[in-house]
mmCIF file of C-alpha atoms in Angstrom:
data_model
loop_
_atom_site.group_PDB
_atom_site.id
_atom_site.type_symbol
_atom_site.label_atom_id
_atom_site.label_comp_id
_atom_site.label_asym_id
_atom_site.label_seq_id
_atom_site.Cartn_x
_atom_site.Cartn_y
_atom_site.Cartn_z
ATOM 1 C CA MET A 21 -11.599 36.278 78.641
ATOM 2 C CA ILE A 22 -9.501 34.768 75.775
ATOM 3 C CA GLN A 23 -7.500 32.843 78.485
ATOM 4 C CA ARG A 24 -10.537 31.704 80.434
ATOM 5 C CA ALA A 25 -12.151 30.421 77.100
ATOM 6 C CA ALA A 26 -8.835 28.803 76.397
ATOM 7 C CA ARG A 27 -8.439 27.030 80.071
ATOM 8 C CA ASP A 28 -12.046 25.976 79.818
ATOM 9 C CA LEU A 29 -11.640 24.038 76.599
ATOM 10 C CA VAL A 30 -8.331 22.517 77.778
ATOM 11 C CA ARG A 31 -10.291 21.260 81.045
ATOM 12 C CA SER A 32 -13.239 19.983 79.030
ATOM 13 C CA ARG A 33 -13.580 16.263 78.205
ATOM 14 C CA HIS A 34 -16.488 16.665 75.426
ATOM 15 C CA ALA A 35 -16.373 20.287 73.828
ATOM 16 C CA LEU A 36 -19.118 21.053 71.236
ATOM 17 C CA ALA A 37 -19.061 23.881 68.720
ATOM 18 C CA LEU A 38 -22.420 25.330 67.536
ATOM 19 C CA THR A 39 -21.975 27.699 64.573
ATOM 20 C CA GLY A 40 -24.072 30.047 62.369
ATOM 21 C CA ALA A 41 -24.097 32.713 59.591
ATOM 22 C CA GLY A 42 -21.637 34.796 61.644
ATOM 23 C CA ILE A 43 -18.851 32.714 61.290
ATOM 24 C CA SER A 44 -19.098 32.954 57.376
ATOM 25 C CA THR A 45 -19.651 36.782 56.814
ATOM 26 C CA GLU A 46 -16.086 36.954 56.873
ATOM 27 C CA SER A 47 -15.648 34.565 54.084
ATOM 28 C CA GLY A 48 -17.848 36.938 51.963
ATOM 29 C CA ILE A 49 -21.072 35.345 52.197
ATOM 30 C CA PRO A 50 -23.647 37.896 51.962
ATOM 31 C CA ASP A 51 -26.822 37.631 54.125
ATOM 32 C CA PHE A 52 -30.339 37.039 52.715
ATOM 33 C CA ARG A 53 -32.175 40.389 54.027
ATOM 34 C CA GLY A 54 -29.699 43.086 54.594
ATOM 35 C CA PRO A 55 -29.152 45.947 52.118
ATOM 36 C CA GLY A 56 -27.025 44.036 49.717
ATOM 37 C CA GLY A 57 -28.512 40.737 50.672
ATOM 38 C CA ILE A 58 -29.392 37.917 48.225
ATOM 39 C CA TRP A 59 -33.299 38.319 48.733
ATOM 40 C CA THR A 60 -33.041 42.059 48.650
ATOM 41 C CA LYS A 61 -31.730 42.188 45.300
ATOM 42 C CA ASN A 62 -34.055 39.315 44.047
ATOM 43 C CA PRO A 63 -37.141 39.075 45.584
ATOM 44 C CA GLU A 64 -38.276 36.464 43.226
ATOM 45 C CA ALA A 65 -35.492 34.009 44.518
ATOM 46 C CA GLU A 66 -36.959 34.439 48.167
ATOM 47 C CA LYS A 67 -40.201 33.272 47.131
ATOM 48 C CA LYS A 68 -38.903 30.405 45.365
ATOM 49 C CA ALA A 69 -37.136 29.680 48.307
ATOM 50 C CA TYR A 70 -39.919 29.304 50.240
ATOM 51 C CA GLN A 71 -41.905 27.210 47.546
ATOM 52 C CA ALA A 72 -38.960 24.865 46.818
ATOM 53 C CA TYR A 73 -39.870 21.920 49.321
ATOM 54 C CA ALA A 74 -43.710 21.945 48.266
ATOM 55 C CA ARG A 75 -42.567 21.702 44.768
ATOM 56 C CA PHE A 76 -40.372 18.785 45.295
ATOM 57 C CA GLN A 77 -43.324 16.890 47.203
ATOM 58 C CA ALA A 78 -45.520 17.862 44.422
ATOM 59 C CA ASP A 79 -43.656 17.121 41.406
ATOM 60 C CA PRO A 80 -39.808 16.278 42.018
ATOM 61 C CA LYS A 81 -39.229 16.102 37.930
ATOM 62 C CA GLN A 82 -40.449 19.794 38.077
ATOM 63 C CA TYR A 83 -37.967 20.638 40.791
ATOM 64 C CA TRP A 84 -35.246 19.499 39.116
ATOM 65 C CA GLU A 85 -36.172 20.828 35.847
ATOM 66 C CA GLU A 86 -36.364 24.435 37.530
ATOM 67 C CA ARG A 87 -33.185 23.928 39.535
ATOM 68 C CA LEU A 88 -31.295 22.588 36.329
ATOM 69 C CA SER A 89 -32.422 25.792 34.291
ATOM 70 C CA GLN A 90 -31.549 28.537 36.766
ATOM 71 C CA PRO A 91 -28.359 29.971 37.983
ATOM 72 C CA SER A 92 -27.166 27.780 40.768
ATOM 73 C CA LEU A 93 -26.487 29.056 44.341
ATOM 74 C CA LEU A 94 -23.230 26.946 43.894
ATOM 75 C CA GLY A 95 -21.873 29.542 41.565
ATOM 76 C CA SER A 96 -21.684 32.408 44.456
ATOM 77 C CA LEU A 97 -20.255 29.769 46.936
ATOM 78 C CA GLU A 98 -17.621 28.000 45.035
ATOM 79 C CA SER A 99 -15.063 30.893 45.142
ATOM 80 C CA LEU A 100 -15.231 31.204 48.953
ATOM 81 C CA LYS A 101 -12.627 30.082 51.152
ATOM 82 C CA PRO A 102 -12.722 29.137 55.051
ATOM 83 C CA ASN A 103 -11.423 32.078 57.072
ATOM 84 C CA PRO A 104 -9.462 31.985 60.259
ATOM 85 C CA GLY A 105 -12.444 30.974 62.329
ATOM 86 C CA HIS A 106 -13.484 28.066 60.476
ATOM 87 C CA LEU A 107 -9.633 27.077 60.538
ATOM 88 C CA ALA A 108 -9.165 27.420 64.176
ATOM 89 C CA LEU A 109 -12.183 25.062 64.738
ATOM 90 C CA ALA A 110 -10.738 22.445 62.697
ATOM 91 C CA GLU A 111 -7.354 22.953 64.275
ATOM 92 C CA LEU A 112 -9.148 22.484 67.980
ATOM 93 C CA GLU A 113 -10.773 19.198 66.503
ATOM 94 C CA LYS A 114 -7.134 18.084 65.498
ATOM 95 C CA MET A 115 -5.980 18.675 68.926
ATOM 96 C CA ASN A 116 -8.680 16.285 70.075
ATOM 97 C CA ILE A 117 -10.364 19.262 72.065
ATOM 98 C CA LEU A 118 -13.152 20.146 70.008
ATOM 99 C CA LYS A 119 -15.178 16.671 69.779
ATOM 100 C CA CYS A 120 -17.779 17.818 67.146
ATOM 101 C CA THR A 121 -19.289 20.867 65.043
ATOM 102 C CA ILE A 122 -22.658 21.626 64.449
ATOM 103 C CA THR A 123 -23.297 24.104 61.958
ATOM 104 C CA GLN A 124 -26.530 25.762 60.572
ATOM 105 C CA ASN A 125 -24.396 26.834 57.683
ATOM 106 C CA ILE A 126 -24.901 25.247 54.208
ATOM 107 C CA ASP A 127 -21.975 26.745 52.525
ATOM 108 C CA ASN A 128 -19.242 23.966 52.982
ATOM 109 C CA LEU A 129 -16.571 25.796 54.441
ATOM 110 C CA HIS A 130 -16.447 23.856 57.565
ATOM 111 C CA ARG A 131 -15.245 20.916 55.427
ATOM 112 C CA GLN A 132 -13.111 22.945 53.344
ATOM 113 C CA ALA A 133 -11.300 24.009 56.594
ATOM 114 C CA GLY A 134 -10.817 20.254 57.404
ATOM 115 C CA SER A 135 -13.467 19.688 60.144
ATOM 116 C CA GLN A 136 -14.248 15.761 60.060
ATOM 117 C CA ASN A 137 -16.812 15.321 63.031
ATOM 118 C CA LEU A 138 -19.349 17.946 61.564
ATOM 119 C CA LEU A 139 -23.104 17.678 61.467
ATOM 120 C CA GLU A 140 -24.371 20.133 58.788
ATOM 121 C CA TYR A 141 -28.121 20.872 60.595
ATOM 122 C CA HIS A 142 -29.501 22.442 57.621
ATOM 123 C CA GLY A 143 -27.709 20.414 55.030
ATOM 124 C CA ASN A 144 -25.120 21.042 52.421
ATOM 125 C CA ALA A 145 -25.649 22.991 49.077
ATOM 126 C CA PHE A 146 -22.740 20.810 47.588
ATOM 127 C CA ARG A 147 -24.509 17.597 48.263
ATOM 128 C CA LEU A 148 -27.576 15.438 47.318
ATOM 129 C CA ARG A 149 -29.904 13.637 49.787
ATOM 130 C CA CYS A 150 -32.481 10.869 49.288
ATOM 131 C CA SER A 151 -35.793 12.256 50.322
ATOM 132 C CA SER A 152 -36.534 8.794 52.125
ATOM 133 C CA CYS A 153 -33.599 7.221 53.425
ATOM 134 C CA HIS A 154 -31.610 10.326 53.729
ATOM 135 C CA SER A 155 -28.473 8.756 51.911
ATOM 136 C CA ARG A 156 -26.069 11.384 50.843
ATOM 137 C CA TYR A 157 -24.439 11.543 47.382
ATOM 138 C CA ASP A 158 -21.851 14.107 45.822
ATOM 139 C CA PRO A 159 -23.672 15.755 42.697
ATOM 140 C CA GLY A 160 -20.956 14.392 40.511
ATOM 141 C CA GLU A 161 -22.331 11.048 41.246
ATOM 142 C CA TYR A 162 -25.163 11.812 38.695
ATOM 143 C CA ASP A 163 -24.974 12.976 35.518
ATOM 144 C CA LEU A 164 -27.885 15.451 35.673
ATOM 145 C CA LYS A 165 -27.693 17.096 32.280
ATOM 146 C CA ARG A 166 -27.826 13.600 30.740
ATOM 147 C CA LEU A 167 -30.692 12.493 33.063
ATOM 148 C CA ARG A 168 -32.511 15.778 31.814
ATOM 149 C CA GLN A 169 -31.845 15.265 28.083
ATOM 150 C CA GLU A 170 -33.384 11.485 28.645
ATOM 151 C CA GLY A 171 -36.420 12.726 30.695
ATOM 152 C CA LYS A 172 -35.193 10.615 33.665
ATOM 153 C CA LEU A 173 -35.331 13.451 36.160
ATOM 154 C CA PRO A 174 -35.301 13.158 39.440
ATOM 155 C CA PRO A 175 -32.427 11.084 40.334
ATOM 156 C CA ALA A 176 -32.918 8.112 42.052
ATOM 157 C CA CYS A 177 -31.458 7.323 45.320
ATOM 158 C CA LYS A 178 -29.136 4.282 44.672
ATOM 159 C CA GLU A 179 -30.091 2.839 47.966
ATOM 160 C CA CYS A 180 -33.776 2.491 47.886
ATOM 161 C CA GLY A 181 -34.743 4.147 44.717
ATOM 162 C CA ALA A 182 -37.069 7.043 46.115
ATOM 163 C CA PRO A 183 -36.282 10.557 44.710
ATOM 164 C CA VAL A 184 -32.950 12.673 45.435
ATOM 165 C CA LYS A 185 -33.100 16.252 46.244
ATOM 166 C CA SER A 186 -30.884 18.993 47.156
ATOM 167 C CA ASP A 187 -29.067 18.235 50.665
ATOM 168 C CA VAL A 188 -30.486 21.637 51.771
ATOM 169 C CA VAL A 189 -33.177 21.664 54.313
ATOM 170 C CA HIS A 190 -35.658 23.783 52.493
ATOM 171 C CA PHE A 191 -38.454 26.069 54.244
ATOM 172 C CA GLY A 192 -41.010 23.528 55.626
ATOM 173 C CA GLU A 193 -38.786 20.412 55.600
ATOM 174 C CA GLY A 194 -38.085 18.825 58.785
ATOM 175 C CA ILE A 195 -34.416 18.367 59.870
ATOM 176 C CA PRO A 196 -33.308 14.840 58.525
ATOM 177 C CA ALA A 197 -33.769 12.383 61.505
ATOM 178 C CA ASP A 198 -30.299 11.203 61.536
ATOM 179 C CA VAL A 199 -28.620 14.676 62.006
ATOM 180 C CA ALA A 200 -31.225 15.723 64.240
ATOM 181 C CA GLU A 201 -30.845 12.964 66.792
ATOM 182 C CA GLN A 202 -27.091 13.050 66.679
ATOM 183 C CA SER A 203 -26.943 16.922 67.432
ATOM 184 C CA LEU A 204 -29.377 16.172 70.526
ATOM 185 C CA GLU A 205 -27.308 13.361 71.621
ATOM 186 C CA GLN A 206 -24.136 15.813 71.217
ATOM 187 C CA ALA A 207 -25.815 18.616 73.332
ATOM 188 C CA SER A 208 -26.432 15.924 75.778
ATOM 189 C CA LEU A 209 -23.052 14.746 75.855
ATOM 190 C CA CYS A 210 -21.003 17.988 76.152
ATOM 191 C CA ASP A 211 -19.506 19.591 79.132
ATOM 192 C CA LEU A 212 -18.377 22.615 76.996
ATOM 193 C CA MET A 213 -20.466 24.452 74.205
ATOM 194 C CA LEU A 214 -18.682 26.678 72.010
ATOM 195 C CA ILE A 215 -21.500 29.112 70.171
ATOM 196 C CA CYS A 216 -19.859 31.009 67.511
ATOM 197 C CA GLY A 217 -21.879 33.184 65.119
ATOM 198 C CA THR A 218 -25.333 32.404 65.999
ATOM 199 C CA SER A 219 -28.070 33.744 68.089
ATOM 200 C CA ALA A 220 -29.506 30.516 68.303
ATOM 201 C CA VAL A 221 -33.078 31.344 67.883
ATOM 202 C CA VAL A 222 -34.384 29.385 65.242
ATOM 203 C CA TYR A 223 -36.121 26.324 66.566
ATOM 204 C CA PRO A 224 -35.182 23.271 66.429
ATOM 205 C CA PHE A 225 -31.482 24.253 66.297
ATOM 206 C CA ALA A 226 -32.128 26.754 69.504
ATOM 207 C CA LEU A 227 -32.843 23.457 71.609
ATOM 208 C CA LEU A 228 -29.329 22.498 71.422
ATOM 209 C CA PRO A 229 -27.994 25.247 73.694
ATOM 210 C CA ARG A 230 -31.203 24.853 76.233
ATOM 211 C CA VAL A 231 -30.851 21.082 76.233
ATOM 212 C CA ALA A 232 -27.134 21.774 77.410
ATOM 213 C CA ARG A 233 -28.155 24.478 79.843
ATOM 214 C CA GLU A 234 -30.724 22.324 81.903
ATOM 215 C CA ARG A 235 -28.338 19.797 82.539
ATOM 216 C CA GLN A 236 -27.046 19.688 86.065
ATOM 217 C CA ASP A 237 -24.381 17.628 87.881
ATOM 218 C CA ALA A 238 -24.749 15.412 90.769
ATOM 219 C CA ARG A 239 -24.636 18.433 93.215
ATOM 220 C CA ARG A 240 -26.980 20.238 91.007
ATOM 221 C CA HIS A 241 -24.527 22.569 89.722
ATOM 222 C CA ARG A 242 -24.399 23.646 85.667
ATOM 223 C CA ALA A 243 -22.971 20.406 84.238
ATOM 224 C CA VAL A 244 -21.848 22.528 81.056
ATOM 225 C CA THR A 245 -20.056 25.704 80.289
ATOM 226 C CA ILE A 246 -21.503 27.777 77.567
ATOM 227 C CA ILE A 247 -19.330 30.245 75.796
ATOM 228 C CA GLU A 248 -20.465 32.436 73.170
ATOM 229 C CA VAL A 249 -18.420 34.009 70.334
ATOM 230 C CA ASN A 250 -20.731 36.776 68.667
ATOM 231 C CA ALA A 251 -20.592 40.092 67.431
ATOM 232 C CA GLU A 252 -23.146 41.450 69.624
ATOM 233 C CA PRO A 253 -25.059 40.238 72.730
ATOM 234 C CA THR A 254 -27.865 37.730 71.891
ATOM 235 C CA PRO A 255 -30.648 36.279 73.495
ATOM 236 C CA LEU A 256 -28.519 33.547 74.832
ATOM 237 C CA THR A 257 -26.665 36.394 76.841
ATOM 238 C CA PHE A 258 -29.589 38.040 78.057
ATOM 239 C CA GLU A 259 -31.249 34.729 79.186
ATOM 240 C CA ASN A 260 -28.192 33.881 81.144
ATOM 241 C CA ILE A 261 -28.016 30.633 78.930
ATOM 242 C CA SER A 262 -24.338 31.344 78.067
ATOM 243 C CA ASP A 263 -21.962 31.579 81.044
ATOM 244 C CA TYR A 264 -19.779 34.392 79.244
ATOM 245 C CA LEU A 265 -19.811 36.282 75.878
ATOM 246 C CA LEU A 266 -16.595 37.151 74.117
ATOM 247 C CA GLN A 267 -17.705 40.223 71.787
ATOM 248 C CA GLY A 268 -16.269 40.535 68.237
ATOM 249 C CA LYS A 269 -15.555 38.683 65.254
ATOM 250 C CA THR A 270 -15.040 35.094 65.219
ATOM 251 C CA GLY A 271 -12.460 35.007 62.722
ATOM 252 C CA GLU A 272 -10.307 37.191 64.998
ATOM 253 C CA ILE A 273 -11.193 35.807 68.340
ATOM 254 C CA LEU A 274 -11.233 32.013 67.714
ATOM 255 C CA PRO A 275 -7.581 31.972 66.431
ATOM 256 C CA ARG A 276 -6.573 34.011 69.506
ATOM 257 C CA ILE A 277 -8.292 31.254 71.597
ATOM 258 C CA LEU A 278 -6.515 28.631 69.746
ATOM 259 C CA GLU A 279 -3.030 30.229 70.346
ATOM 260 C CA GLU A 280 -3.719 30.313 74.041
ATOM 261 C CA VAL A 281 -4.995 26.681 73.868
ATOM 262 C CA LYS A 282 -1.469 25.841 72.440
ATOM 263 C CA LYS A 283 0.602 27.892 75.191
ATOM 264 C CA LEU A 284 -1.630 25.930 77.885
ATOM 265 C CA ARG A 285 -1.011 22.586 76.084
ATOM 266 C CA ARG A 286 2.854 23.534 75.996
ATOM 267 C CA GLU A 287 3.161 24.341 79.655
#
């Protein structure tokens, strides 16, 4: 199956990767609701996460006061490094085989690995985003501590002046229009989709493999090859949305696919 995936990738013209939490667990990122999960250990954090967007809409200043007075999520993410799965996808992009990666993860690990053509569907915990025009900023572009001391929170967008928030898409917040549109465009363009570490059941992200699956070529055959790399079978497997499943850890399987691709390129 590794060889089959490598052959399919080499033959593709527009390969797209979709990734989820499963690709980052091997970097040490805990889940949210498991036995040692972030919210299992801190139920109050879960409650605040569900309320974050409503708080921002009601009072952007108070939203930032709370963010700056509490331990940051970044503290637990900053020490983490990309694992071989992230690095393999970045290498496939450098080889011009993988055209784009769309991730549900907010951990910045794809960027650290070197992925350039990246759409962060649920945002990036290390960036800020304008609530109106969706301009993105590095936190270092704002002296948040000084703004707080001077009573000038929330930070204002440098393009349109609207309040800036975390780039993370909060519960109840829509996917930024630019990311949503580009993601659908990629799903409509690809002839191969590599789904790594996600069951793709949370909407609207779940639309992407389904949009690709519905496409047909001129002979009414499937126009897209969909490959799953997941620890267990998923609804994508059972609903025949994926063509085949490579079952196991993404950090082990993706590097093996990469090596096979390199062999085929040398032949």
